[in-house]
Coordinates of C-alpha atoms and ligand atoms in Angstrom, one line a residue:
M1 CA -67.1 11.9 0.3
K2 CA -64.7 10.5 -2.3
A3 CA -62.2 7.6 -1.8
K4 CA -59.9 6.0 -4.3
M5 CA -57.9 2.8 -4.2
T6 CA -55.3 2.0 -6.9
V7 CA -53.9 -1.5 -7.2
N8 CA -51.4 -2.8 -9.7
K9 CA -51.1 -6.4 -10.7
T10 CA -47.3 -6.3 -10.2
F11 CA -47.3 -4.6 -6.8
A12 CA -48.1 -7.3 -4.3
I13 CA -47.7 -7.8 -0.6
D14 CA -47.7 -11.6 -0.6
K15 CA -49.9 -14.6 -1.2
V16 CA -52.5 -15.3 1.5
D17 CA -51.7 -18.3 3.6
P18 CA -55.2 -19.9 4.1
R19 CA -54.3 -20.4 7.8
I20 CA -54.8 -16.7 8.3
Y21 CA -58.5 -17.6 8.5
G22 CA -57.9 -20.0 11.4
S23 CA -60.1 -20.3 14.5
F24 CA -59.7 -21.7 18.0
V25 CA -61.4 -24.4 20.0
E26 CA -60.5 -24.4 23.7
H27 CA -61.9 -26.7 26.4
M28 CA -63.6 -23.9 28.2
G29 CA -67.2 -22.7 28.8
R30 CA -69.5 -24.1 26.1
C31 CA -67.0 -24.2 23.2
V32 CA -66.6 -28.0 23.2
Y33 CA -69.4 -29.2 25.5
T34 CA -72.8 -28.1 24.1
G35 CA -70.9 -26.2 21.4
I36 CA -69.3 -28.6 18.9
Y37 CA -70.2 -31.7 21.0
E38 CA -73.6 -32.5 22.5
P39 CA -74.6 -36.1 22.5
G40 CA -78.4 -36.4 22.5
H41 CA -78.8 -33.1 20.5
P42 CA -81.3 -33.7 17.7
T43 CA -78.6 -33.1 15.1
A44 CA -75.8 -35.0 16.9
D45 CA -74.0 -37.6 14.9
A46 CA -73.0 -41.1 16.2
N47 CA -70.0 -39.6 17.9
G48 CA -72.0 -36.9 19.7
F49 CA -71.0 -34.0 17.5
R50 CA -73.6 -31.4 16.6
G51 CA -74.6 -31.5 12.9
D52 CA -75.9 -28.0 12.8
V53 CA -72.6 -26.7 14.2
K54 CA -70.6 -28.7 11.6
E55 CA -72.7 -27.1 8.9
L56 CA -71.9 -23.6 10.1
V57 CA -68.2 -24.4 10.5
K58 CA -68.2 -25.6 6.9
E59 CA -70.1 -22.5 5.8
L60 CA -67.5 -20.4 7.5
N61 CA -64.9 -22.4 5.5
V62 CA -62.5 -22.5 8.5
P63 CA -59.3 -24.1 7.3
F64 CA -57.3 -24.4 10.6
I65 CA -58.1 -24.7 14.3
R66 CA -55.9 -24.2 17.3
Y67 CA -56.7 -26.7 20.1
P68 CA -57.2 -27.5 23.0
G69 CA -56.2 -24.1 24.6
G70 CA -55.6 -21.4 25.6
N71 CA -55.2 -21.2 29.4
F72 CA -56.7 -24.6 29.6
V73 CA -53.8 -26.3 27.9
S74 CA -51.3 -25.2 30.6
G75 CA -52.9 -27.6 33.1
Y76 CA -54.1 -30.3 30.7
N77 CA -52.9 -33.9 30.7
W78 CA -53.7 -35.1 27.2
Q79 CA -53.7 -38.7 28.4
D80 CA -56.9 -38.0 30.4
G81 CA -58.7 -37.7 27.0
I82 CA -57.8 -41.1 25.5
G83 CA -59.1 -44.6 26.0
P84 CA -62.6 -45.8 26.8
K85 CA -64.8 -42.8 27.5
D86 CA -66.4 -44.3 30.7
Q87 CA -62.9 -44.7 32.2
R88 CA -61.7 -41.2 31.6
P89 CA -61.2 -39.0 34.7
T90 CA -63.3 -36.0 35.5
R91 CA -60.8 -33.2 36.4
L92 CA -61.0 -29.7 37.7
D93 CA -59.8 -27.2 35.2
L94 CA -58.1 -24.5 37.3
A95 CA -57.7 -22.1 34.4
W96 CA -61.5 -21.5 34.1
K97 CA -62.6 -23.1 37.4
T98 CA -64.8 -25.6 35.7
V99 CA -65.3 -29.3 35.5
E100 CA -63.7 -31.1 32.6
S101 CA -65.3 -34.5 31.7
N102 CA -62.7 -35.5 29.1
Q103 CA -65.4 -36.9 26.9
V104 CA -63.7 -35.1 24.1
G105 CA -60.0 -35.8 23.7
V106 CA -57.5 -35.9 20.9
H107 CA -59.3 -38.8 19.0
E108 CA -62.7 -37.2 19.1
F109 CA -61.4 -33.8 18.1
M110 CA -59.1 -35.0 15.3
N111 CA -61.9 -37.2 13.8
W112 CA -64.2 -34.1 13.9
T113 CA -61.6 -32.0 12.2
K114 CA -61.4 -34.5 9.3
E115 CA -65.2 -34.3 8.9
V116 CA -65.3 -30.6 8.8
G117 CA -62.2 -30.4 6.6
V118 CA -60.0 -28.5 9.0
E119 CA -56.3 -28.7 9.9
C120 CA -55.4 -28.9 13.6
N121 CA -52.9 -26.6 15.3
M122 CA -52.1 -28.6 18.4
A123 CA -50.9 -26.9 21.6
V124 CA -48.7 -28.7 24.1
N125 CA -48.7 -28.0 27.8
L126 CA -45.6 -26.2 28.8
G127 CA -47.2 -24.9 32.1
T128 CA -47.6 -27.9 34.4
A129 CA -46.1 -30.4 32.0
G130 CA -43.1 -30.3 29.7
I131 CA -40.8 -31.9 27.2
E132 CA -41.8 -35.5 28.0
E133 CA -45.5 -35.0 27.6
A134 CA -45.0 -33.0 24.4
R135 CA -42.8 -35.6 22.7
N136 CA -45.1 -38.4 23.7
L137 CA -48.2 -36.5 22.3
L138 CA -46.3 -35.9 19.0
E139 CA -45.4 -39.6 18.7
Y140 CA -49.0 -40.6 19.7
C141 CA -50.4 -38.3 17.0
N142 CA -48.0 -38.6 14.2
H143 CA -46.1 -41.9 14.2
P144 CA -47.5 -44.6 12.0
G145 CA -47.0 -47.5 14.4
G146 CA -44.5 -49.9 16.0
S147 CA -43.8 -47.8 19.1
Y148 CA -45.5 -47.6 22.5
W149 CA -47.4 -44.3 21.9
S150 CA -48.3 -44.9 18.3
D151 CA -49.6 -48.4 19.0
L152 CA -51.6 -47.1 21.9
R153 CA -53.3 -44.6 19.4
K154 CA -54.1 -47.6 17.2
Q155 CA -55.5 -49.5 20.1
N156 CA -57.6 -46.5 20.9
G157 CA -59.3 -46.5 17.5
N158 CA -57.2 -44.5 15.0
E159 CA -55.1 -46.8 12.9
K160 CA -53.8 -44.0 10.8
P161 CA -51.7 -41.2 12.3
F162 CA -53.2 -37.7 12.6
N163 CA -50.2 -36.1 10.9
I164 CA -50.5 -32.8 12.8
K165 CA -48.1 -30.3 11.2
T166 CA -48.3 -27.2 13.3
W167 CA -47.7 -27.2 17.0
C168 CA -47.9 -24.4 19.7
L169 CA -45.2 -24.5 22.4
G170 CA -47.6 -23.7 25.3
N171 CA -49.9 -20.7 25.7
E172 CA -49.3 -17.1 27.1
M173 CA -46.4 -18.2 29.3
D174 CA -45.7 -14.6 30.2
G175 CA -49.0 -14.2 32.0
P176 CA -49.0 -14.5 35.9
W177 CA -52.5 -16.1 35.6
Q178 CA -51.0 -18.9 33.6
M179 CA -50.5 -22.3 35.3
G180 CA -46.8 -22.7 35.3
H181 CA -46.1 -19.1 34.4
K182 CA -42.5 -18.5 33.5
T183 CA -39.9 -15.8 33.1
A184 CA -38.7 -15.2 29.6
S185 CA -35.5 -17.1 30.2
E186 CA -37.3 -20.0 31.9
Y187 CA -39.7 -20.3 29.0
G188 CA -37.2 -19.6 26.3
R189 CA -35.0 -22.5 27.4
L190 CA -37.9 -24.8 27.9
A191 CA -39.4 -23.9 24.5
Q192 CA -36.0 -24.3 22.9
E193 CA -35.4 -27.8 24.3
T194 CA -39.0 -28.9 23.6
A195 CA -38.7 -27.7 20.0
K196 CA -35.4 -29.4 19.6
I197 CA -36.7 -32.7 20.9
M198 CA -40.0 -32.5 18.9
R199 CA -37.9 -31.8 15.8
M200 CA -35.6 -34.8 16.5
Y201 CA -38.7 -36.8 15.8
D202 CA -39.8 -34.8 12.8
P203 CA -37.8 -31.8 11.5
N204 CA -40.7 -30.9 9.2
I205 CA -43.2 -30.0 11.9
E206 CA -43.9 -26.2 12.3
L207 CA -43.6 -24.7 15.7
V208 CA -45.1 -21.6 17.2
V209 CA -43.4 -20.0 20.2
C210 CA -45.3 -17.8 22.7
G211 CA -45.0 -14.0 22.3
S212 CA -46.6 -11.8 24.9
S213 CA -50.2 -12.3 25.9
H214 CA -50.9 -8.8 24.8
K215 CA -49.0 -5.6 24.0
N216 CA -49.8 -4.0 27.3
M217 CA -48.0 -6.6 29.3
P218 CA -45.2 -4.9 31.2
T219 CA -42.7 -7.4 29.7
F220 CA -43.9 -6.9 26.1
G221 CA -41.0 -6.4 23.7
A222 CA -38.3 -7.7 26.1
W223 CA -40.2 -11.0 26.4
E224 CA -40.3 -11.5 22.6
A225 CA -36.6 -10.6 22.2
E226 CA -35.4 -12.9 25.0
V227 CA -37.6 -15.8 24.0
L228 CA -36.4 -15.5 20.4
E229 CA -32.7 -15.3 21.6
Y230 CA -33.2 -18.9 22.7
T231 CA -35.6 -20.2 20.1
Y232 CA -34.9 -18.3 16.9
D233 CA -33.3 -21.3 15.1
E234 CA -35.8 -23.8 16.4
V235 CA -39.2 -22.2 15.7
D236 CA -41.2 -20.9 12.7
Y237 CA -43.6 -18.5 14.2
L238 CA -43.9 -16.1 17.1
S239 CA -47.4 -15.7 18.5
L240 CA -49.4 -12.5 19.1
H241 CA -52.7 -12.2 21.0
S242 CA -55.0 -9.2 21.2
Y243 CA -58.7 -8.6 22.0
Y244 CA -60.5 -5.4 21.4
G245 CA -63.6 -3.8 23.0
N246 CA -65.7 -0.7 23.0
Q247 CA -65.8 -0.2 26.8
A248 CA -65.8 3.6 26.3
N249 CA -68.8 3.4 23.9
D250 CA -66.9 5.6 21.5
L251 CA -67.5 4.3 18.0
P252 CA -64.8 6.4 16.1
S253 CA -62.1 5.2 18.5
Y254 CA -63.5 1.6 18.5
L255 CA -63.4 1.4 14.7
A256 CA -59.8 2.7 14.8
K257 CA -58.6 -0.3 16.9
S258 CA -57.5 -2.0 13.7
L259 CA -54.7 0.6 13.5
E260 CA -53.5 -0.6 16.9
M261 CA -53.5 -4.1 15.5
D262 CA -51.4 -3.0 12.6
E263 CA -49.0 -1.2 14.8
F264 CA -48.7 -4.2 17.1
I265 CA -47.9 -6.5 14.2
K266 CA -45.3 -4.1 12.9
S267 CA -43.7 -3.8 16.3
V268 CA -43.5 -7.6 16.8
A269 CA -42.1 -8.0 13.3
A270 CA -39.4 -5.4 14.1
I271 CA -38.4 -7.3 17.3
C272 CA -38.1 -10.5 15.2
D273 CA -35.9 -8.7 12.7
Y274 CA -33.8 -7.3 15.6
V275 CA -33.1 -10.8 16.8
K276 CA -32.5 -11.9 13.2
A277 CA -29.9 -9.2 12.7
K278 CA -28.2 -9.9 16.1
K279 CA -27.9 -13.6 15.2
R280 CA -26.8 -12.8 11.6
S281 CA -29.5 -15.2 10.6
N282 CA -30.9 -15.7 7.1
K283 CA -34.2 -16.8 8.5
K284 CA -37.3 -14.5 8.6
M285 CA -39.5 -15.2 11.6
M286 CA -43.2 -15.4 10.7
L287 CA -46.1 -14.4 12.9
S288 CA -49.0 -16.4 14.2
F289 CA -51.7 -14.0 15.5
D290 CA -53.3 -17.0 17.1
E291 CA -55.9 -15.2 19.3
W292 CA -57.7 -12.2 18.1
N293 CA -61.3 -10.9 18.3
V294 CA -63.7 -8.6 20.2
W295 CA -64.0 -9.6 23.8
Y296 CA -65.6 -7.4 26.4
H297 CA -69.4 -7.8 26.4
S298 CA -69.3 -10.8 28.8
H299 CA -66.9 -9.4 31.4
A300 CA -69.6 -8.4 33.9
A301 CA -71.6 -11.7 33.6
D302 CA -68.4 -13.7 34.0
A303 CA -67.5 -12.0 37.2
K304 CA -70.6 -13.6 38.7
N305 CA -69.9 -17.2 37.6
E306 CA -70.0 -19.9 40.2
P307 CA -66.9 -22.2 40.1
W308 CA -66.7 -25.9 39.3
Q309 CA -69.6 -26.2 36.8
Y310 CA -69.7 -28.4 33.8
A311 CA -69.8 -26.4 30.5
P312 CA -71.0 -23.1 32.1
P313 CA -71.7 -20.1 29.8
I314 CA -68.5 -18.1 30.0
L315 CA -67.1 -15.5 27.7
E316 CA -70.4 -15.6 25.8
D317 CA -70.1 -12.2 24.1
V318 CA -73.2 -11.4 22.1
Y319 CA -71.9 -9.4 19.2
N320 CA -73.5 -6.4 17.6
F321 CA -73.3 -4.6 14.3
E322 CA -70.4 -2.3 15.2
D323 CA -68.4 -5.4 16.3
A324 CA -68.8 -6.9 12.8
L325 CA -67.4 -3.7 11.3
L326 CA -64.4 -3.8 13.6
V327 CA -63.9 -7.5 12.8
G328 CA -64.0 -6.5 9.1
C329 CA -61.2 -3.9 9.7
L330 CA -59.2 -6.4 11.7
L331 CA -59.4 -9.0 8.9
I332 CA -58.2 -6.4 6.3
T333 CA -55.4 -5.5 8.7
L334 CA -54.3 -9.1 9.0
L335 CA -54.4 -9.4 5.2
K336 CA -52.4 -6.2 4.7
N337 CA -49.7 -7.9 6.8
C338 CA -49.8 -11.3 5.1
D339 CA -46.2 -11.2 4.3
R340 CA -45.5 -11.7 8.0
V341 CA -48.8 -13.0 9.4
K342 CA -49.1 -16.6 8.1
I343 CA -51.4 -17.9 10.8
A344 CA -54.2 -16.1 12.6
C345 CA -57.0 -17.6 14.7
M346 CA -60.2 -15.8 15.5
A347 CA -60.8 -16.8 19.2
Q348 CA -62.9 -18.8 19.5
L349 CA -65.2 -20.8 17.2
V350 CA -68.4 -21.6 19.1
N351 CA -70.1 -19.9 22.1
V352 CA -66.9 -18.6 23.7
I353 CA -66.3 -15.2 22.1
A354 CA -67.4 -16.8 18.9
P355 CA -69.0 -16.3 15.5
I356 CA -71.3 -19.3 16.1
M357 CA -73.7 -19.6 19.1
T358 CA -75.7 -22.6 20.2
A359 CA -78.5 -23.2 22.6
K360 CA -78.2 -26.4 24.5
G361 CA -80.7 -28.8 22.9
G362 CA -81.7 -26.0 20.5
D363 CA -80.5 -24.1 17.5
A364 CA -77.2 -22.9 16.3
W365 CA -76.9 -19.4 14.8
R366 CA -74.6 -16.9 13.2
Q367 CA -73.5 -13.9 15.3
T368 CA -72.9 -10.6 13.5
I369 CA -69.1 -11.2 13.2
F370 CA -69.8 -14.4 11.4
W371 CA -70.3 -12.5 8.1
P372 CA -67.0 -10.6 7.5
Y373 CA -65.1 -13.8 8.6
A374 CA -67.2 -16.0 6.3
H375 CA -66.7 -13.6 3.3
A376 CA -62.9 -13.4 3.9
A377 CA -62.4 -17.2 4.6
N378 CA -64.5 -18.2 1.6
H379 CA -63.2 -15.7 -1.0
G380 CA -60.1 -13.9 0.3
M381 CA -57.5 -16.2 -1.3
G382 CA -54.8 -15.3 -3.7
T383 CA -52.2 -12.4 -3.7
V384 CA -52.9 -9.3 -1.7
L385 CA -52.2 -6.2 -3.8
T386 CA -50.5 -3.2 -2.2
P387 CA -53.5 -0.8 -1.7
I388 CA -52.7 2.8 -2.6
I389 CA -55.5 4.7 -0.9
D390 CA -56.5 8.3 -1.2
C391 CA -59.4 9.2 1.2
P392 CA -60.2 11.7 3.9
A393 CA -59.5 10.8 7.5
Y394 CA -60.9 11.8 10.9
Q395 CA -58.7 12.7 13.9
L396 CA -58.5 11.0 17.2
K397 CA -56.6 12.4 20.2
E398 CA -54.7 9.6 21.9
K399 CA -52.3 8.9 24.7
A400 CA -50.2 5.7 24.4
H401 CA -50.4 5.5 28.3
P402 CA -51.7 7.9 31.0
H403 CA -48.3 9.8 31.3
A404 CA -47.6 9.9 27.5
P405 CA -48.1 13.1 25.5
E406 CA -51.3 13.4 23.6
I407 CA -51.0 12.7 19.9
T408 CA -53.4 13.2 17.0
K409 CA -54.0 10.1 15.0
Q410 CA -55.4 10.2 11.5
V411 CA -58.0 7.5 10.9
P412 CA -58.9 7.0 7.2
Y413 CA -62.7 6.6 6.7
L414 CA -61.9 3.8 4.3
E415 CA -60.3 0.5 5.2
S416 CA -59.8 -1.6 2.1
L417 CA -57.6 -3.8 0.0
A418 CA -57.9 -6.1 -3.1
I419 CA -56.8 -9.6 -3.6
H420 CA -56.0 -11.2 -6.9
N421 CA -57.1 -14.8 -7.0
E422 CA -55.0 -16.1 -10.0
D423 CA -56.6 -19.6 -9.9
K424 CA -60.1 -18.2 -10.3
N425 CA -59.2 -15.1 -12.4
E426 CA -60.9 -13.0 -9.8
I427 CA -60.2 -9.8 -7.9
I428 CA -61.8 -9.5 -4.4
V429 CA -62.2 -6.2 -2.8
F430 CA -62.9 -5.9 1.0
A431 CA -63.9 -2.5 2.3
V432 CA -65.2 -0.9 5.4
N433 CA -66.6 2.7 5.5
R434 CA -66.0 4.0 9.1
S435 CA -68.1 7.1 8.6
Q436 CA -71.3 7.1 10.6
D437 CA -73.2 9.5 8.3
T438 CA -71.6 9.8 4.9
A439 CA -71.4 7.3 2.1
L440 CA -68.1 6.9 0.3
D441 CA -68.0 7.4 -3.4
F442 CA -65.4 4.6 -3.9
D443 CA -63.4 4.3 -7.1
V444 CA -61.0 1.4 -7.6
E445 CA -58.5 1.3 -10.4
F446 CA -57.2 -2.1 -11.3
Q447 CA -53.9 -1.4 -13.1
G448 CA -52.6 -4.3 -15.3
F449 CA -56.0 -6.2 -15.2
N450 CA -58.7 -6.7 -17.7
P451 CA -61.8 -7.0 -15.5
T452 CA -64.8 -8.4 -17.3
N453 CA -67.8 -8.4 -14.9
L454 CA -69.0 -8.0 -11.4
I455 CA -69.5 -11.5 -9.9
E456 CA -71.0 -10.5 -6.6
Y457 CA -71.3 -7.6 -4.2
K458 CA -72.4 -8.3 -0.6
E459 CA -72.8 -5.5 1.9
L460 CA -73.5 -5.5 5.6
S461 CA -75.0 -2.1 6.5
G462 CA -78.1 -0.2 7.6
H463 CA -78.3 -1.7 11.1
D464 CA -78.4 0.0 14.5
I465 CA -74.8 -0.2 15.8
K466 CA -76.0 -2.1 18.8
Q467 CA -78.2 -4.6 16.9
T468 CA -77.3 -8.2 17.6
N469 CA -78.4 -11.6 16.2
T470 CA -80.3 -14.0 18.3
Q471 CA -81.6 -17.5 18.1
A472 CA -84.9 -16.1 16.8
D473 CA -83.6 -13.2 14.7
G474 CA -80.5 -13.3 12.4
S475 CA -81.3 -10.1 10.6
V476 CA -77.8 -8.6 10.8
A477 CA -76.9 -10.4 7.6
P478 CA -75.4 -9.3 4.3
K479 CA -77.5 -8.2 1.4
D480 CA -76.8 -7.8 -2.3
A481 CA -75.6 -4.4 -3.5
T482 CA -74.6 -3.0 -6.9
A483 CA -71.5 -1.3 -8.3
T484 CA -70.5 -0.3 -11.8
L485 CA -67.5 -1.6 -13.7
N486 CA -66.1 0.5 -16.5
G487 CA -63.0 -1.0 -18.1
N488 CA -60.6 -1.3 -15.2
Q489 CA -62.4 1.2 -13.0
L490 CA -64.9 0.1 -10.4
N491 CA -67.3 2.5 -8.7
A492 CA -69.3 1.6 -5.6
K493 CA -71.2 3.7 -3.1
L494 CA -70.1 2.4 0.3
N495 CA -72.9 3.1 2.7
P496 CA -72.1 4.8 6.0
L497 CA -70.9 2.1 8.5
S498 CA -70.7 -0.8 6.1
W499 CA -68.7 -3.9 5.4
N500 CA -68.4 -4.7 1.7
M501 CA -67.2 -7.6 -0.3
I502 CA -67.0 -7.1 -4.1
R503 CA -65.9 -9.9 -6.4
I504 CA -64.9 -9.1 -10.0
A505 CA -64.0 -11.5 -12.8
T506 CA -60.9 -10.7 -14.8
Q507 CA -59.3 -12.1 -18.0
A508 CA -56.4 -14.4 -17.4
Ligands
LIG1 O1 -59.5 -17.1 24.4 C1 -59.7 -17.0 25.8 C2 -58.4 -16.9 26.5 O2 -57.8 -15.7 26.2 C3 -57.4 -18.0 26.3 O3 -57.6 -19.1 27.0 C4 -56.1 -17.3 26.7 O4 -55.0 -17.8 25.9 C5 -56.4 -15.9 26.4 O5 -56.0 -15.1 27.5

């Protein structure tokens, strides 16, 4: 089967914001406790953070992490996590029905981010708390000194401010499960006033306002429009959340879920532009897709969890090969929309629906989805070129909802794009072949470039679709592949069901 992609140096979508490769650390399950933090672990540093996990986070090249939740943040009092550790209260976290020891708080987390070279995206509690707690946390984190909260930070061990630039105004406030759930007008007003007051301290911070928890929420669309009516002038990003799963065990449909993500992004961008037009605004609202991933494997196990445990294993999806392929398609989709999606966070980083798994007291290892994420985060920088793709498609019959008419959706076998990294004189091609049985004879024409040589071609293919990685066996891993470069034409044989990363050097 033939597939062709044409890219032209002058036809670009936008520059990639590195924060599109963000991740998420929530105080839930074993993400923090026995995930990033485990005093007494053989690799733990003096602060109790696992060295093996730090290495894997660096290998992933994660630039940006949303923290500390998630549903958790809507009941969190950040002051529980400061001061001497032995005096910190143990609390019940009602979001996940677990016990929170508060041994990791803002100081420990921020010091860890500095070590692993990550920027923090701090979320404030707009569920059970509000403006006062948010402004105090901002002052605590960012003010150099000479005020109550900043001096308290110094007293608690961090002389220098954390200088956190990006802040989330709560989490999933449209969801009835959320502590302090609000209507769009209740949340819109609160977010507007919180944003206003946070910006009175520092007009240069960047703020993310909550969109819908997912696109199947009954209030989806209306929620975005109403919240933006209040907050359009005060915020920089609107959030999107979406998780995908193969509950139906239908691979062609599963691998097409990235088309749903694309549609979702475009719908939300359209709502932003509707509010922009209504307000006669010059400002273009950007998007923060700050929770995305595959999440469904752990549902059955989680239904049996006993409440009020410390660091129980929850949302511990064990990912297989087909999940890695979908994650590859989702990453390409985010990149195709990089003119709107400036921030995206794979949820989450360790153990909880995560690319990295740990055993308490034991090893840390890479899940299958680690690989497309690592390839993209390490190499996918530069300008995304508009991909003109000519390739066969398969058909899916779909209904938007049970009462909707059935439509036929065309799903291209190839999902691909190319990025021009001007700093490194490099072109990076990411590609997924969705076909289960046929290789793609893939030609790429690089118009306006003088490619010189192939730097690297890594491919993830040839595994059983249900194969997983375990502590003992990490064999779902990329291998080297070959492609031919002839002038400005690349040819590669994309194996059936494969994720591919091809890097090409080009003359300046
Ligand atoms: O990432 C897990 C949970 O999913 C988050 O806490 C919440 O925001 C979302 O519903």
